[in-house]
Coordinates of C-alpha atoms in Angstrom, one line a residue:
Chain A
M1 CA -25.8 -31.4 -42.4
S2 CA -22.8 -29.5 -43.6
P3 CA -21.7 -26.2 -42.1
E4 CA -22.3 -24.6 -45.4
A5 CA -25.9 -25.5 -45.1
V6 CA -26.1 -23.6 -41.9
T7 CA -24.6 -20.5 -43.3
Q8 CA -27.2 -20.6 -46.0
C9 CA -30.0 -21.1 -43.5
P10 CA -32.5 -18.1 -43.6
C11 CA -32.6 -16.5 -40.2
P12 CA -35.9 -15.5 -38.9
S13 CA -36.3 -11.7 -38.8
G14 CA -35.5 -10.1 -35.4
T15 CA -33.1 -12.9 -34.3
G16 CA -30.1 -11.6 -32.4
K17 CA -31.4 -8.1 -31.9
G18 CA -31.3 -6.7 -28.5
G19 CA -34.1 -5.0 -26.6
V20 CA -36.1 -5.9 -23.5
D21 CA -39.4 -5.5 -25.3
M22 CA -38.5 -8.1 -27.9
H23 CA -40.9 -11.0 -28.1
I24 CA -39.7 -14.4 -29.1
A25 CA -42.1 -15.5 -31.7
E26 CA -40.2 -18.3 -33.4
P27 CA -41.5 -21.9 -33.2
L28 CA -38.5 -22.9 -31.2
A29 CA -35.6 -20.8 -30.0
I30 CA -32.4 -21.1 -28.0
Y31 CA -33.4 -19.3 -24.7
S32 CA -30.5 -19.5 -22.3
L33 CA -27.0 -20.9 -22.0
H34 CA -25.3 -21.6 -18.7
F35 CA -21.6 -22.3 -18.6
D36 CA -20.4 -21.7 -15.0
R37 CA -22.9 -23.8 -13.0
G38 CA -20.9 -23.7 -9.8
D39 CA -19.7 -27.2 -9.9
A40 CA -16.4 -28.8 -10.8
D41 CA -17.8 -30.3 -14.0
S42 CA -18.3 -26.8 -15.4
G43 CA -14.6 -26.4 -15.7
T44 CA -14.9 -22.6 -15.9
V45 CA -12.9 -19.8 -14.3
A46 CA -15.6 -18.2 -12.1
L47 CA -16.1 -14.6 -13.0
W48 CA -17.4 -12.1 -10.5
S49 CA -18.9 -8.7 -10.9
P50 CA -17.1 -6.1 -8.8
I51 CA -20.3 -4.0 -8.7
T52 CA -22.6 -6.6 -7.1
D53 CA -19.9 -9.0 -5.7
T54 CA -21.9 -11.9 -7.2
R55 CA -20.8 -14.7 -9.5
L56 CA -21.9 -14.1 -13.1
G57 CA -22.6 -17.8 -13.3
E58 CA -25.3 -17.7 -10.6
Q59 CA -27.6 -17.2 -13.6
P60 CA -27.1 -18.4 -17.2
E61 CA -24.5 -16.2 -18.7
W62 CA -26.5 -15.8 -21.9
I63 CA -30.2 -15.2 -21.9
R64 CA -31.7 -14.4 -25.2
D65 CA -32.2 -10.6 -25.7
H66 CA -31.6 -10.0 -22.0
R67 CA -28.1 -11.1 -20.8
A68 CA -24.7 -11.7 -22.4
E69 CA -21.9 -12.0 -19.7
P70 CA -18.4 -13.2 -20.5
I71 CA -17.1 -16.7 -19.7
A72 CA -13.6 -17.9 -19.1
Y73 CA -11.7 -21.3 -19.2
V74 CA -8.2 -22.4 -18.8
R75 CA -6.7 -22.7 -22.2
G76 CA -7.3 -26.0 -24.0
A77 CA -10.4 -26.8 -21.8
R78 CA -13.4 -28.5 -23.4
P79 CA -16.5 -26.6 -22.1
S80 CA -20.0 -27.9 -21.6
V81 CA -23.1 -25.8 -21.5
Q82 CA -26.6 -26.2 -19.9
V83 CA -29.1 -25.4 -22.6
S84 CA -32.7 -24.1 -22.3
L85 CA -35.0 -23.9 -25.2
L86 CA -38.3 -22.0 -25.6
A87 CA -40.9 -23.8 -27.7
N88 CA -44.1 -22.4 -29.2
H89 CA -46.6 -24.7 -30.8
F90 CA -46.0 -26.9 -33.9
V91 CA -42.5 -28.0 -33.2
P92 CA -41.1 -31.5 -33.2
A93 CA -40.9 -33.2 -29.8
S94 CA -37.5 -34.8 -30.7
F95 CA -34.7 -33.5 -32.8
E96 CA -30.9 -33.1 -32.8
L97 CA -29.4 -29.9 -31.6
S98 CA -26.2 -28.4 -33.0
A99 CA -24.3 -25.2 -32.8
F100 CA -22.0 -24.0 -35.5
G101 CA -19.5 -21.1 -35.5
R102 CA -16.2 -20.0 -36.7
S103 CA -13.0 -21.7 -35.5
L104 CA -11.1 -19.7 -32.8
S105 CA -7.8 -21.2 -33.9
P106 CA -5.8 -19.7 -36.7
A107 CA -4.7 -23.2 -37.8
H108 CA -8.3 -23.8 -39.0
G109 CA -8.6 -20.5 -40.8
P110 CA -10.6 -17.9 -39.0
D111 CA -13.6 -18.1 -41.3
T112 CA -13.9 -21.9 -41.3
P113 CA -17.3 -22.8 -39.8
I114 CA -17.1 -25.8 -37.5
R115 CA -19.7 -27.8 -35.5
W116 CA -18.9 -26.7 -31.9
L117 CA -21.7 -28.7 -30.3
G118 CA -23.9 -31.6 -31.4
P119 CA -25.6 -33.3 -33.0
H120 CA -27.0 -33.8 -29.5
P121 CA -30.3 -35.7 -29.2
V122 CA -33.1 -33.6 -27.6
T123 CA -36.6 -34.6 -26.4
L124 CA -38.6 -31.6 -25.3
E125 CA -40.3 -31.7 -22.0
R126 CA -43.1 -29.7 -23.5
T127 CA -43.9 -28.3 -27.0
A128 CA -45.0 -25.0 -25.6
G129 CA -42.8 -23.4 -22.9
W130 CA -39.3 -23.9 -21.6
S131 CA -37.3 -27.1 -21.6
T132 CA -33.9 -27.4 -20.0
L133 CA -31.8 -30.3 -21.3
A134 CA -31.2 -32.9 -18.7
E135 CA -27.5 -32.8 -19.0
P136 CA -25.0 -30.1 -20.1
V137 CA -24.0 -30.4 -23.7
P138 CA -20.3 -30.9 -24.2
F139 CA -18.4 -29.0 -26.9
N140 CA -17.0 -31.2 -29.7
R141 CA -13.5 -29.7 -29.4
P142 CA -11.3 -27.9 -26.9
L143 CA -10.9 -24.1 -26.8
P144 CA -7.6 -22.6 -28.1
N145 CA -4.6 -23.8 -26.2
H146 CA -3.2 -20.3 -25.6
I147 CA -4.0 -17.2 -23.5
G148 CA -6.4 -14.9 -25.3
T149 CA -9.7 -13.1 -25.6
H150 CA -12.2 -14.4 -28.2
S151 CA -15.6 -13.7 -29.7
L152 CA -17.5 -16.9 -30.0
E153 CA -20.6 -16.7 -32.1
L154 CA -22.8 -19.8 -32.3
Q155 CA -25.6 -20.5 -34.7
W156 CA -28.0 -23.0 -33.1
V157 CA -29.9 -25.4 -35.3
A158 CA -32.5 -28.2 -34.7
E159 CA -32.5 -31.1 -37.3
W160 CA -35.0 -33.9 -37.6
T161 CA -36.5 -36.2 -40.2
D162 CA -40.2 -36.0 -41.0
A163 CA -42.6 -38.9 -41.1
D164 CA -42.3 -38.9 -44.9
G165 CA -38.5 -39.2 -44.6
S166 CA -37.6 -35.7 -45.6
A167 CA -34.8 -34.0 -43.6
R168 CA -35.9 -30.8 -41.9
Q169 CA -33.9 -28.1 -40.1
L170 CA -34.9 -25.2 -38.0
F171 CA -32.7 -22.2 -37.1
L172 CA -33.0 -21.5 -33.4
G173 CA -31.1 -18.3 -33.2
N174 CA -27.5 -16.9 -32.6
S175 CA -25.7 -16.6 -29.4
R176 CA -22.6 -14.4 -29.0
H177 CA -20.1 -14.9 -26.2
E178 CA -17.0 -12.9 -24.9
L179 CA -14.7 -15.8 -24.1
F180 CA -11.3 -15.7 -22.3
T181 CA -8.8 -18.5 -22.3
T182 CA -6.3 -18.3 -19.4
G183 CA -2.8 -19.6 -19.0
A184 CA -3.2 -22.1 -16.1
P185 CA -5.5 -22.9 -13.2
M186 CA -5.8 -20.2 -10.6
R187 CA -4.9 -20.5 -6.9
E188 CA -8.2 -19.8 -5.0
G189 CA -8.6 -17.5 -2.1
G190 CA -5.9 -15.0 -2.6
A191 CA -5.8 -11.7 -0.8
G192 CA -8.8 -9.6 -1.7
A193 CA -10.1 -12.1 -4.3
P194 CA -13.7 -13.3 -4.5
P195 CA -14.4 -16.7 -2.9
S196 CA -13.6 -18.4 -6.3
G197 CA -12.2 -17.2 -9.6
A198 CA -11.6 -13.5 -10.2
Y199 CA -13.3 -10.2 -10.8
V200 CA -14.2 -10.1 -14.5
P201 CA -12.3 -6.9 -15.5
L202 CA -9.1 -8.6 -14.3
V203 CA -9.6 -11.7 -16.3
R204 CA -10.5 -9.6 -19.4
W205 CA -7.4 -7.3 -19.0
S206 CA -4.9 -10.0 -18.2
S207 CA -6.2 -12.3 -21.1
R208 CA -5.8 -9.5 -23.6
W209 CA -2.4 -8.2 -22.4
C210 CA -0.9 -11.7 -22.1
A211 CA -2.4 -13.1 -25.4
G212 CA -0.1 -15.8 -26.7
L213 CA 2.5 -15.5 -24.0
E214 CA 4.0 -18.5 -22.2
S215 CA 6.7 -17.6 -19.7
R216 CA 5.8 -16.4 -16.2
K217 CA 8.2 -13.4 -16.5
D218 CA 6.7 -12.4 -19.9
I219 CA 3.2 -12.5 -18.4
C220 CA 4.1 -10.4 -15.4
D221 CA 5.9 -7.9 -17.7
A222 CA 2.9 -7.7 -20.0
L223 CA 0.6 -7.1 -17.0
L224 CA 2.9 -4.2 -15.7
R225 CA 2.9 -2.6 -19.2
G226 CA -0.9 -2.9 -19.4
L227 CA -1.8 -1.4 -16.1
P228 CA -2.0 2.2 -17.4
E229 CA -4.8 1.1 -19.8
T230 CA -7.0 0.3 -16.7
G231 CA -7.3 4.0 -15.9
L232 CA -7.0 3.1 -12.3
R233 CA -5.0 5.7 -10.4
Y234 CA -2.5 5.6 -7.5
G235 CA -3.2 7.6 -4.4
V236 CA -6.9 6.9 -4.1
P237 CA -7.9 5.8 -0.6
A238 CA -9.0 2.2 -1.4
W239 CA -7.2 -0.9 -0.2
T240 CA -9.0 -3.8 -1.7
V241 CA -9.3 -4.9 -5.4
R242 CA -13.1 -4.6 -5.5
H243 CA -13.0 -1.2 -3.9
M244 CA -10.3 -0.1 -6.4
L245 CA -12.4 -1.3 -9.3
T246 CA -15.4 0.6 -8.0
V247 CA -13.7 4.0 -7.2
G248 CA -11.0 4.0 -9.8
G249 CA -7.8 3.5 -8.0
G250 CA -6.1 2.7 -4.7
M251 CA -3.2 2.8 -2.4
C252 CA -0.3 0.4 -2.7
G253 CA -2.0 -1.9 -0.3
G254 CA -4.7 -2.4 -2.9
W255 CA -2.4 -2.2 -6.0
Y256 CA -0.2 -5.1 -4.9
Q257 CA -3.3 -7.3 -4.4
L258 CA -4.7 -6.3 -7.8
F259 CA -1.4 -7.1 -9.5
Q260 CA -1.2 -10.5 -7.7
Q261 CA -4.7 -11.3 -8.9
L262 CA -4.0 -10.3 -12.5
A263 CA -1.0 -12.7 -12.5
N264 CA -3.2 -15.3 -10.7
C265 CA -5.8 -15.1 -13.5
Q266 CA -3.1 -16.6 -15.7
G267 CA -1.9 -19.1 -13.1
V268 CA 1.2 -17.2 -12.0
T269 CA 1.7 -16.9 -8.3
L270 CA 3.5 -13.8 -6.9
E271 CA 4.7 -13.1 -3.4
G272 CA 3.4 -10.0 -1.8
R273 CA 5.6 -8.1 0.6
T274 CA 5.3 -4.8 2.5
L275 CA 8.5 -2.9 3.0
H276 CA 8.8 -1.1 6.3
L277 CA 11.5 1.3 7.4
V278 CA 12.9 0.7 10.9
P279 CA 13.0 3.9 13.0
K280 CA 15.8 4.5 15.4
D281 CA 15.5 7.0 18.2
D282 CA 18.6 8.6 19.6
P283 CA 17.6 9.6 23.2
R284 CA 20.7 11.7 23.6
T285 CA 19.9 14.1 20.8
D286 CA 16.1 13.4 20.2
E287 CA 16.9 12.6 16.6
V288 CA 15.0 9.9 14.8
R289 CA 16.6 8.1 11.8
W290 CA 14.4 7.5 9.9
E291 CA 10.7 8.5 10.2
A292 CA 9.5 7.9 6.7
M293 CA 10.3 7.0 3.1
V294 CA 9.4 9.7 0.6
A295 CA 8.2 9.4 -3.1
V296 CA 8.1 12.3 -5.4
A297 CA 6.7 10.6 -8.5
P298 CA 2.9 11.0 -8.9
G299 CA 2.2 7.3 -9.3
I300 CA 0.4 5.4 -12.0
N301 CA -2.2 7.4 -14.1
Q302 CA -1.5 10.5 -12.1
L303 CA -0.1 13.8 -13.5
E304 CA 0.7 15.0 -10.0
P305 CA 0.6 13.5 -6.5
S306 CA -3.0 12.7 -5.6
R307 CA -4.7 15.5 -3.7
L308 CA -6.4 12.8 -1.6
T309 CA -3.3 11.3 -0.1
R310 CA -0.3 13.4 -0.8
L311 CA 1.4 15.6 1.8
Q312 CA 1.9 19.2 0.7
G313 CA 4.2 21.7 2.4
R314 CA 7.8 22.8 2.8
F315 CA 10.3 20.0 2.6
H316 CA 13.9 20.6 3.6
D317 CA 16.2 18.6 1.3
C318 CA 19.6 18.1 2.7
V319 CA 22.4 18.8 0.1
R320 CA 24.8 16.3 1.7
Y321 CA 24.7 13.6 4.3
P322 CA 26.0 12.5 6.7
F323 CA 26.9 15.6 8.6
A324 CA 27.8 16.5 12.2
P325 CA 25.2 18.3 14.3
D326 CA 27.7 21.2 14.8
E327 CA 28.7 21.8 11.2
P328 CA 26.6 24.0 8.8
V329 CA 24.6 22.1 6.2
E330 CA 22.8 23.5 3.3
L331 CA 19.0 22.8 3.3
L332 CA 17.0 23.4 0.1
G333 CA 13.5 24.4 1.1
R334 CA 11.0 23.2 -1.4
V335 CA 7.2 23.6 -1.3
E336 CA 6.1 20.4 -2.9
S337 CA 3.6 17.5 -2.9
R338 CA 5.0 14.2 -2.0
Y339 CA 3.9 10.8 -0.7
V340 CA 5.2 9.9 2.7
F341 CA 5.4 6.2 3.9
M342 CA 5.8 6.3 7.7
A343 CA 8.4 4.1 9.4
G344 CA 7.5 1.2 11.7
W345 CA 4.9 -1.5 11.6
D346 CA 2.0 0.8 10.9
D347 CA 2.8 1.7 7.4
G348 CA 5.0 0.8 4.5
H349 CA 5.1 0.2 0.7
C350 CA 3.5 -2.9 -0.7
L351 CA 5.3 -4.7 -3.6
N352 CA 5.3 -8.0 -5.4
F353 CA 8.1 -10.5 -6.2
L354 CA 8.3 -13.2 -8.8
E355 CA 10.8 -16.0 -8.6
D356 CA 11.5 -17.4 -12.0
S357 CA 14.4 -19.5 -13.4
G358 CA 16.4 -18.8 -10.3
R359 CA 16.1 -15.1 -10.5
L360 CA 14.1 -12.6 -8.4
Y361 CA 12.1 -9.8 -9.9
L362 CA 10.4 -7.0 -8.1
Y363 CA 7.1 -5.5 -9.5
D364 CA 5.9 -2.2 -8.2
A365 CA 2.6 -1.6 -9.8
C366 CA 2.4 2.0 -8.4
F367 CA 5.6 3.6 -9.4
R368 CA 7.5 1.4 -11.8
T369 CA 6.8 0.4 -15.4
E370 CA 9.4 -2.4 -15.7
A371 CA 10.4 -5.3 -13.5
V372 CA 13.5 -4.8 -11.3
E373 CA 15.8 -7.8 -11.2
L374 CA 17.5 -8.2 -7.9
D375 CA 20.6 -10.1 -6.7
M376 CA 19.0 -11.4 -3.5
P377 CA 16.7 -14.2 -2.3
L378 CA 13.0 -13.6 -1.8
P379 CA 12.7 -11.6 1.5
S380 CA 11.3 -13.5 4.3
A381 CA 8.1 -12.0 5.7
D382 CA 9.1 -12.4 9.3
G383 CA 9.4 -8.8 10.2
R384 CA 13.0 -9.1 11.3
P385 CA 15.3 -6.0 10.7
V386 CA 17.5 -6.2 7.7
R387 CA 20.4 -3.8 7.1
L388 CA 20.9 -2.6 3.6
G389 CA 24.4 -1.5 2.7
A390 CA 25.2 0.9 -0.1
E391 CA 25.9 -2.0 -2.5
S392 CA 22.5 -3.7 -2.0
S393 CA 21.0 -4.3 -5.4
F394 CA 17.5 -3.6 -3.9
R395 CA 18.8 -0.2 -2.9
R396 CA 20.6 0.7 -6.0
R397 CA 18.0 -0.6 -8.6
Y398 CA 14.8 0.0 -6.7
L399 CA 14.9 2.1 -3.6
H400 CA 17.1 5.0 -4.7
P401 CA 15.1 5.8 -7.8
T402 CA 11.7 5.0 -6.4
L403 CA 11.7 6.4 -2.9
P404 CA 14.5 8.9 -3.3
F405 CA 14.3 10.6 0.1
L406 CA 14.3 9.4 3.7
M407 CA 12.7 11.8 6.2
G408 CA 14.2 12.2 9.7
T409 CA 14.1 14.2 12.8
L410 CA 17.6 15.6 12.7
R411 CA 19.7 18.3 14.4
A412 CA 21.2 20.7 11.9
N413 CA 22.3 24.3 11.9
G414 CA 21.7 24.6 15.7
R415 CA 18.2 23.4 15.9
L416 CA 16.1 20.2 15.9
W417 CA 14.1 19.7 12.8
E418 CA 11.2 17.6 13.9
V419 CA 8.7 15.5 11.9
D420 CA 5.2 16.2 12.9
L421 CA 2.8 15.5 10.0
G422 CA -0.1 17.0 12.0
R423 CA 1.6 20.3 12.0
N424 CA 3.0 19.9 8.4
E425 CA 6.6 19.7 9.7
F426 CA 8.6 17.4 7.6
G427 CA 12.0 17.4 9.5
I428 CA 14.9 17.0 7.1
T429 CA 14.8 14.9 3.9
V430 CA 18.0 13.2 2.9
G431 CA 18.8 11.6 -0.4
T432 CA 18.2 7.8 0.1
E433 CA 21.5 7.0 -1.8
Q434 CA 23.4 9.3 0.6
V435 CA 22.5 7.2 3.7
P436 CA 25.3 4.6 4.4
E437 CA 23.0 2.0 6.0
I438 CA 19.3 1.6 6.0
D439 CA 17.4 -0.8 8.2
I440 CA 14.2 -2.2 6.9
M441 CA 11.7 -5.0 7.7
W442 CA 9.5 -7.2 5.4
T443 CA 6.0 -8.4 6.2
R444 CA 3.3 -9.7 4.0
Chain B
M1 CA -9.1 18.3 30.4
P2 CA -9.3 14.5 30.2
T3 CA -6.5 12.8 28.2
T4 CA -7.3 10.9 25.1
R5 CA -6.8 7.6 27.0
E6 CA -9.4 8.8 29.5
Q7 CA -11.7 9.8 26.8
L8 CA -11.4 6.4 25.2
R9 CA -12.3 4.8 28.5
R10 CA -15.3 7.1 28.9
M11 CA -16.4 6.3 25.4
V12 CA -16.6 2.6 26.3
A13 CA -18.0 3.0 29.8
E14 CA -20.6 5.6 29.1
R15 CA -21.1 5.0 25.4
K16 CA -20.2 8.7 25.0
P17 CA -17.5 9.6 22.6
P18 CA -16.1 13.1 22.8
S19 CA -18.3 15.5 20.9
R20 CA -15.5 16.7 18.6
G21 CA -14.2 13.2 18.0
F22 CA -10.5 12.1 18.4
A23 CA -7.5 13.6 16.6
W24 CA -5.8 10.8 14.8
G25 CA -2.4 11.6 16.3
E26 CA -3.7 11.7 19.8
L27 CA -5.5 8.4 19.2
M28 CA -2.2 6.8 18.0
G29 CA -0.4 8.4 21.0
A30 CA -2.9 6.8 23.4
L31 CA -2.4 3.4 21.8
E32 CA 1.3 3.8 22.1
Q33 CA 0.9 4.5 25.8
M34 CA -1.1 1.3 26.2
E35 CA 1.5 -0.6 24.4
V36 CA 4.3 0.6 26.7
G37 CA 2.0 -0.4 29.6
P38 CA 1.0 -1.0 32.3
L39 CA -2.4 -2.0 30.8
E40 CA -5.4 -1.5 33.1
D41 CA -8.7 -3.3 32.8
A42 CA -10.3 -0.2 31.5
D43 CA -7.7 -0.1 28.7
V44 CA -8.5 -3.7 27.9
G45 CA -12.1 -2.8 27.6
V46 CA -11.2 0.0 25.2
L47 CA -9.1 -2.3 23.0
V48 CA -11.8 -4.9 22.9
E49 CA -14.3 -2.3 22.0
L50 CA -12.1 -0.9 19.2
L51 CA -12.1 -4.4 17.7
A52 CA -15.8 -4.8 18.2
Q53 CA -16.4 -1.5 16.4
R54 CA -14.0 -2.7 13.6
G55 CA -11.7 0.2 14.3
R56 CA -14.3 2.8 13.6
V57 CA -13.7 5.7 16.0
P58 CA -15.2 9.2 15.6
L59 CA -12.3 11.3 14.3
R60 CA -11.9 15.0 13.8
G61 CA -9.8 16.6 11.1
Q62 CA -8.2 14.7 8.2
P63 CA -6.4 11.5 9.4
P64 CA -3.2 10.7 7.5
V65 CA -3.9 8.0 4.9
P66 CA -1.7 4.9 5.5
H67 CA -0.5 3.2 2.4
S68 CA -0.7 -0.4 3.3
M69 CA -4.0 -0.6 5.0
P70 CA -7.0 1.6 5.8
P71 CA -7.0 3.6 9.1
E72 CA -9.7 1.4 10.6
E73 CA -7.6 -1.7 10.0
L74 CA -4.6 0.0 11.4
V75 CA -6.5 0.7 14.6
Q76 CA -7.5 -2.9 14.8
S77 CA -3.9 -4.1 14.1
R78 CA -2.6 -1.9 17.0
A79 CA -5.3 -3.2 19.3
L80 CA -4.5 -6.8 18.5
K81 CA -0.8 -6.4 19.2
I82 CA -1.4 -4.7 22.5
L83 CA -3.9 -7.4 23.7
A84 CA -1.5 -10.1 22.5
Q85 CA 1.3 -8.5 24.4
A86 CA -0.9 -8.4 27.5
G87 CA -1.9 -12.1 27.1
R88 CA -5.6 -11.2 26.7
L89 CA -6.3 -12.9 23.4
A90 CA -9.1 -15.1 24.9
L91 CA -11.3 -12.0 25.0
I92 CA -11.2 -11.4 21.3
R93 CA -11.5 -14.9 19.8
E94 CA -14.4 -14.0 17.7
D95 CA -12.7 -10.9 16.3
L96 CA -9.6 -13.0 15.4
V97 CA -11.8 -15.4 13.5
R98 CA -13.6 -12.6 11.8
L99 CA -10.4 -10.8 10.8
E100 CA -8.8 -14.0 9.5
R101 CA -11.8 -14.5 7.2
E102 CA -12.7 -11.0 6.1
P103 CA -11.2 -9.4 3.0
S104 CA -8.9 -7.1 5.0
A105 CA -5.3 -6.2 4.4
P106 CA -3.0 -9.3 4.1
A107 CA -0.8 -8.1 7.0
L108 CA -3.9 -7.9 9.3
R109 CA -5.2 -11.2 8.2
E110 CA -1.8 -12.8 8.8
L111 CA -1.6 -11.3 12.2
A112 CA -5.1 -12.5 13.1
R113 CA -4.2 -16.0 11.8
Q114 CA -1.0 -16.1 13.9
L115 CA -2.7 -14.9 17.0
L116 CA -5.6 -17.3 16.6
S117 CA -3.1 -20.2 16.2
R118 CA -1.3 -19.0 19.3
L119 CA -4.5 -18.8 21.3
E120 CA -5.5 -22.3 20.3
S121 CA -2.1 -23.6 21.3
E122 CA -2.3 -22.0 24.6
E123 CA -5.8 -23.4 25.2
E124 CA -4.7 -26.9 24.3
A125 CA -1.8 -26.6 26.7

């Protein structure tokens, strides 16, 4: 049978219309299609619901008139599908099953119908009721060999020859599938990821934003550019990807995991690091340099610093630094809302790094819209103090514009300006670029 | 007026948290005191209980929101470090296994993994 014959096939009324009260009255209908069957042979990228934290493939992804969940494969994969049919009376016990649909590759022409599956021999277990084919049916051709999102619509047909030798065909219904092709196999078990695969919004976003891209750097850049489209906001108290997807945003501890997983969906591995400031007490003067890093930008998808997590009060910005305790210094009192990342092990700012072609790129999903190229090796996550001089590329290209103040307990103008967040006392805030040397630590 | 450290001990011994809960700053201060030492058996009991309660402590007021991990995980991270420093990891083997497996902050999982590995090495030796 030619594809043209299928397109001319009269479709039974009601086929393909949604609605839970729809009855299936056709003699024989495609009933359910199961792609991710939880085994290696499926070859799928496992997709998970962040709402229920269950794998979409625990049930057939497509159930006629009831369910139509997306499916995902690494690009160029050749899927197979477990098919269930629902038969009423008066259908042939044996026939050949096929599915036709438009090509997904531009090379074939978008409107060219092709036989995606079959002809596959079928013998029904029963001529009234459900029959699940003994083996999954393989696709005849691979999926597109590039990253992308696709709409795959299949027209299912049974063909057989009657006793009198005449060829017969029966239309079994349409199935429509949201399909993602990803760049490369994922690394399983990343921070905050489901046990296998990824949460479905992440695969959908990343496959759309990175459509047609090849290089790891281009993929990560596209992901960073796409993040505002998610509507997820910075400064919401959530620290895991699933929690972020549920409540609409998160802290940097969640954002860096989300960005890692977006890249992982396309087979790109990022290194996560948490930047800690090392506090140094001076017991002679009771000063502490430094108590916190301070951000003034509102963060992604925020118009102003989040009311949930910002600190609001009077900050004392120091006009110049360093200064001697006994010399007068001008402090600019500003009542503002800012984010404060406390020094020490207990807090810090979470970032991602990409090593590509001998270069190191920093991705800050919370505060930056472009990658930052750095002249340094990937920082070791060993928690050892690292001293940053004024010429450090990390300081100049990232730290100064992103975390523009350091907060300290300092002596100035005859008094000690203490940091006590419980009492809304923010010490003195000094321009990060004015500080000659900054000690930091990196952990995962 | 009992100190926060004493209130924590009473919470464990008598199953009676202070009626108003703990102030976050005072809770952190008490943990800092334990870190400096010396650590008494009652303090060890407090730290073990903090882990068993998954860092959930009745709090009063608005705790500051850490950026890299939730407050409950921060409490557990502090408890782990203090118990590791005191050589009492054998008491919290199950918590280490749990923290290594649960979807918690990567830093906390990594810490749990390292301490579990250290504990197993010590036991083998």
